[in-house]
Coordinates of C-alpha atoms in Angstrom, one line a residue:
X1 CA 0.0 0.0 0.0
X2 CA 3.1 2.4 0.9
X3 CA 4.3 1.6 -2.5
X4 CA 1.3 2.3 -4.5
X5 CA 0.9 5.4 -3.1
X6 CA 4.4 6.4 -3.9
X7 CA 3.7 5.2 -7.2
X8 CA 0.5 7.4 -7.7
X9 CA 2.6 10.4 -6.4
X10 CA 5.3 9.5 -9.3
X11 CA 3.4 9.1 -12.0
X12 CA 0.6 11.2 -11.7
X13 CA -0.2 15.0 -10.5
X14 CA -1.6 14.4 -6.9
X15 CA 0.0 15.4 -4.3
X16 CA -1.1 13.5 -1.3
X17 CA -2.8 10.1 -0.7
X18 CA -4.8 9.0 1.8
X19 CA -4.4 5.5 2.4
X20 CA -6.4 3.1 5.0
X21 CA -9.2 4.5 6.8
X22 CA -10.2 8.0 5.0
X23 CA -12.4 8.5 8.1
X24 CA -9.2 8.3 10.7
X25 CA -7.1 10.2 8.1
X26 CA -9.4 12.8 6.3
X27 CA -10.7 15.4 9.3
X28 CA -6.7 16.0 10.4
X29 CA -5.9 16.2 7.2
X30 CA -8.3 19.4 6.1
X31 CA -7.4 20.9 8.9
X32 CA -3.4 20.6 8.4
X33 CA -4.3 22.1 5.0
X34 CA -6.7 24.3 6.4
X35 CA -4.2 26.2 9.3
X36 CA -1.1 25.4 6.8
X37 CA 0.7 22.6 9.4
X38 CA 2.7 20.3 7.8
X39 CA 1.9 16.7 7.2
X40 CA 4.1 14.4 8.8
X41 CA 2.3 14.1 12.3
X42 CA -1.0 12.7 10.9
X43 CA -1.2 9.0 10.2
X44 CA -2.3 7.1 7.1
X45 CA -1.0 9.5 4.2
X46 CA 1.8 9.7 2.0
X47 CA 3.1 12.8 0.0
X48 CA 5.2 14.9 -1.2
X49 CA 7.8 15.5 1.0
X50 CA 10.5 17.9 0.6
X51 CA 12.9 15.5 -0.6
X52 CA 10.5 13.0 -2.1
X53 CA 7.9 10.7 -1.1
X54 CA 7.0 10.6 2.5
X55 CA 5.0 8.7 3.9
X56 CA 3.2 8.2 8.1
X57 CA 2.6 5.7 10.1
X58 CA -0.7 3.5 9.1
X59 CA -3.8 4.8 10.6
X60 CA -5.6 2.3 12.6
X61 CA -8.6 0.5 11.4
X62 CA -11.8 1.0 12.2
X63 CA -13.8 -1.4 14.5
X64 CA -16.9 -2.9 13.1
X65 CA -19.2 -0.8 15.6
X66 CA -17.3 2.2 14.3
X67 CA -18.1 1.4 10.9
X68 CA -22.0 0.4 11.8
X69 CA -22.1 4.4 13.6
X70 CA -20.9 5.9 10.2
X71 CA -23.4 8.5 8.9
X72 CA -24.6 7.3 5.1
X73 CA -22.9 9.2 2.1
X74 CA -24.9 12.3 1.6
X75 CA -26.5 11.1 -2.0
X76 CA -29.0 14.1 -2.5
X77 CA -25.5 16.1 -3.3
X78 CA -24.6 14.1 -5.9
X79 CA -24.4 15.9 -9.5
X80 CA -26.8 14.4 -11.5
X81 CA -26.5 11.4 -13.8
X82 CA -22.5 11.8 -13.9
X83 CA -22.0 8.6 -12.2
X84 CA -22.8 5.2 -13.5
X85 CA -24.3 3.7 -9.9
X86 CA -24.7 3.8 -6.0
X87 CA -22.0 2.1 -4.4
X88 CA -23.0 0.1 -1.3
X89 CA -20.4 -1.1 1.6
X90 CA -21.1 -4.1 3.5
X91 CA -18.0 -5.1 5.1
X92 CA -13.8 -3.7 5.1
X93 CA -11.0 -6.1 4.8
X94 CA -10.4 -9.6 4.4
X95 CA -9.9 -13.0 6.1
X96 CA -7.1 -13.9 4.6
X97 CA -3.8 -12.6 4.1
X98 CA -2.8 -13.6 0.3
X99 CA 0.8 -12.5 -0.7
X100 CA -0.3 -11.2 -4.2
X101 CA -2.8 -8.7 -2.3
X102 CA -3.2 -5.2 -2.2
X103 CA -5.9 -5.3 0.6
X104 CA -4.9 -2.7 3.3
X105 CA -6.2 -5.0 6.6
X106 CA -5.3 -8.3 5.7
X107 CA -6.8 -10.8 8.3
X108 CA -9.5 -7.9 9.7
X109 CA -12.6 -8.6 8.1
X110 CA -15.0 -6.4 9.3
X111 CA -18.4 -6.8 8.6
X112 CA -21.3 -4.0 8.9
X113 CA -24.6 -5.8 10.5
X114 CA -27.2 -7.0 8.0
X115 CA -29.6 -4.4 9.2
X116 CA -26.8 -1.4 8.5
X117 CA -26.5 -2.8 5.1
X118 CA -30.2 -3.2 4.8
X119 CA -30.4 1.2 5.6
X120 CA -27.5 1.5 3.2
X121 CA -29.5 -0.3 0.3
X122 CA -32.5 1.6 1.4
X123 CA -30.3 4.8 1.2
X124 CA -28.9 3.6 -2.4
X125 CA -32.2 2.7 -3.8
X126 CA -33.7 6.1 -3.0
X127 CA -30.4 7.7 -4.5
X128 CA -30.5 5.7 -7.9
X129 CA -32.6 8.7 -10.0
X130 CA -28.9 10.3 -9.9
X131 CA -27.0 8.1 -11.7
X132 CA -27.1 6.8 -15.2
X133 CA -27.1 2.8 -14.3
X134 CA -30.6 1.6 -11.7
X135 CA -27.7 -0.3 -10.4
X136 CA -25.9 -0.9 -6.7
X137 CA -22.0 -1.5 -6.4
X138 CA -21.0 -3.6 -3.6
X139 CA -17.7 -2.4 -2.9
X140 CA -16.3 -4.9 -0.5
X141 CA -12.9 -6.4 -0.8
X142 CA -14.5 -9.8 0.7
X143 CA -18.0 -10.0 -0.1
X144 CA -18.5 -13.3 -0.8
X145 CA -16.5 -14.7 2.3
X146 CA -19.3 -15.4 4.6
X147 CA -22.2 -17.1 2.1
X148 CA -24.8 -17.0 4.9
X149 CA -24.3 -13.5 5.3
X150 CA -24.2 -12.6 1.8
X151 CA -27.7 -14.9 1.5
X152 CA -29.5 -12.5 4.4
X153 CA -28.1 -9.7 2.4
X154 CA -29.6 -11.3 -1.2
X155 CA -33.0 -11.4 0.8
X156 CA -32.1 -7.8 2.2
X157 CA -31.9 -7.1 -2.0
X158 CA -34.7 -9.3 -3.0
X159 CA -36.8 -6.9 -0.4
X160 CA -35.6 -3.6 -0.7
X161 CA -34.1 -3.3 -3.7
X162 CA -36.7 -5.2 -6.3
X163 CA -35.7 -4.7 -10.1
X164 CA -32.3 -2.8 -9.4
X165 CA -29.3 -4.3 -10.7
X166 CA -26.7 -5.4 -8.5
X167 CA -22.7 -6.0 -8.7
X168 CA -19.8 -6.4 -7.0
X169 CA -15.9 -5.7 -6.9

């Protein structure tokens, strides 16, 4: 992950990447930027530093109650029809720890409850006259890795979400 983000720094335009848990990383970051502070003392972000790419510690992850308490994406501000679908998030992580990975929290899995994810469809659903595709995008890196999970969330679907399309990363 380190690596990747020093690649996007050397072959692109950006300046500073956020890596891990935006929601750790994000607030201290505007506000570094905000007041002018430098960049080093906030966790989970590498950039460019004076004399290269520099990079901070890894921010911790986020529990699974912390990720059931986050507020839903704000939808309604969504420009209109410039993106293709809704993305949905059901869990963070993954079980396993594969060596050919890029998965940030190898071995932390972390699901959301069923009922979060249920609200989250719910949320996406009423969202989908925004975007060009009637279509929700699980965005999990592990969605499929606990299959009675994944069948209370097809029934969560089946329910709430009748006729939309569904897919998954």
């Amino acid at each position: 992950p380190t690596y990747c983000a020093e690649h996007v720094l050397a072959t692109t335009e950006v300046d500073i990447v956020v890596r891990g848990e935006g929601e750790r990383t994000l607030p201290p970051l505007l506000r570094a930027i905000e007041v002018g502070e430098g960049l080093d003392g906030i966790p989970g972000l590498t950039f460019r530093g004076d004399h290269g790419p520099a990079s901070t510690p890894d921010v911790a992850p986020l529990t699974p109650e912390e990720l059931d308490a986050l507020p839903p994406p704000l939808w309604e501000r969504l420009p209109d029809r410039v993106y293709s679908f809704i993305p949905v998030e059901a869990s963070r992580g993954c079980r396993f720890a594969c060596s050919f990975c890029s998965i940030q929290h190898k071995h932390n899995w972390r699901p959301l409850a069923v009922e979060r994810v249920a609200q989250r469809v719910q949320q996406g659903v009423r969202a989908l006259p925004l975007v060009r595709l009637r279509a929700l995008m699980f965005s999990d890196d592990c969605f499929t890795t606990d299959p009675a999970r994944v069948s209370r969330i097809a029934d969560v679907l089946e329910r709430e979400a009748p006729g939309v399309g569904v897919a998954m990363e």
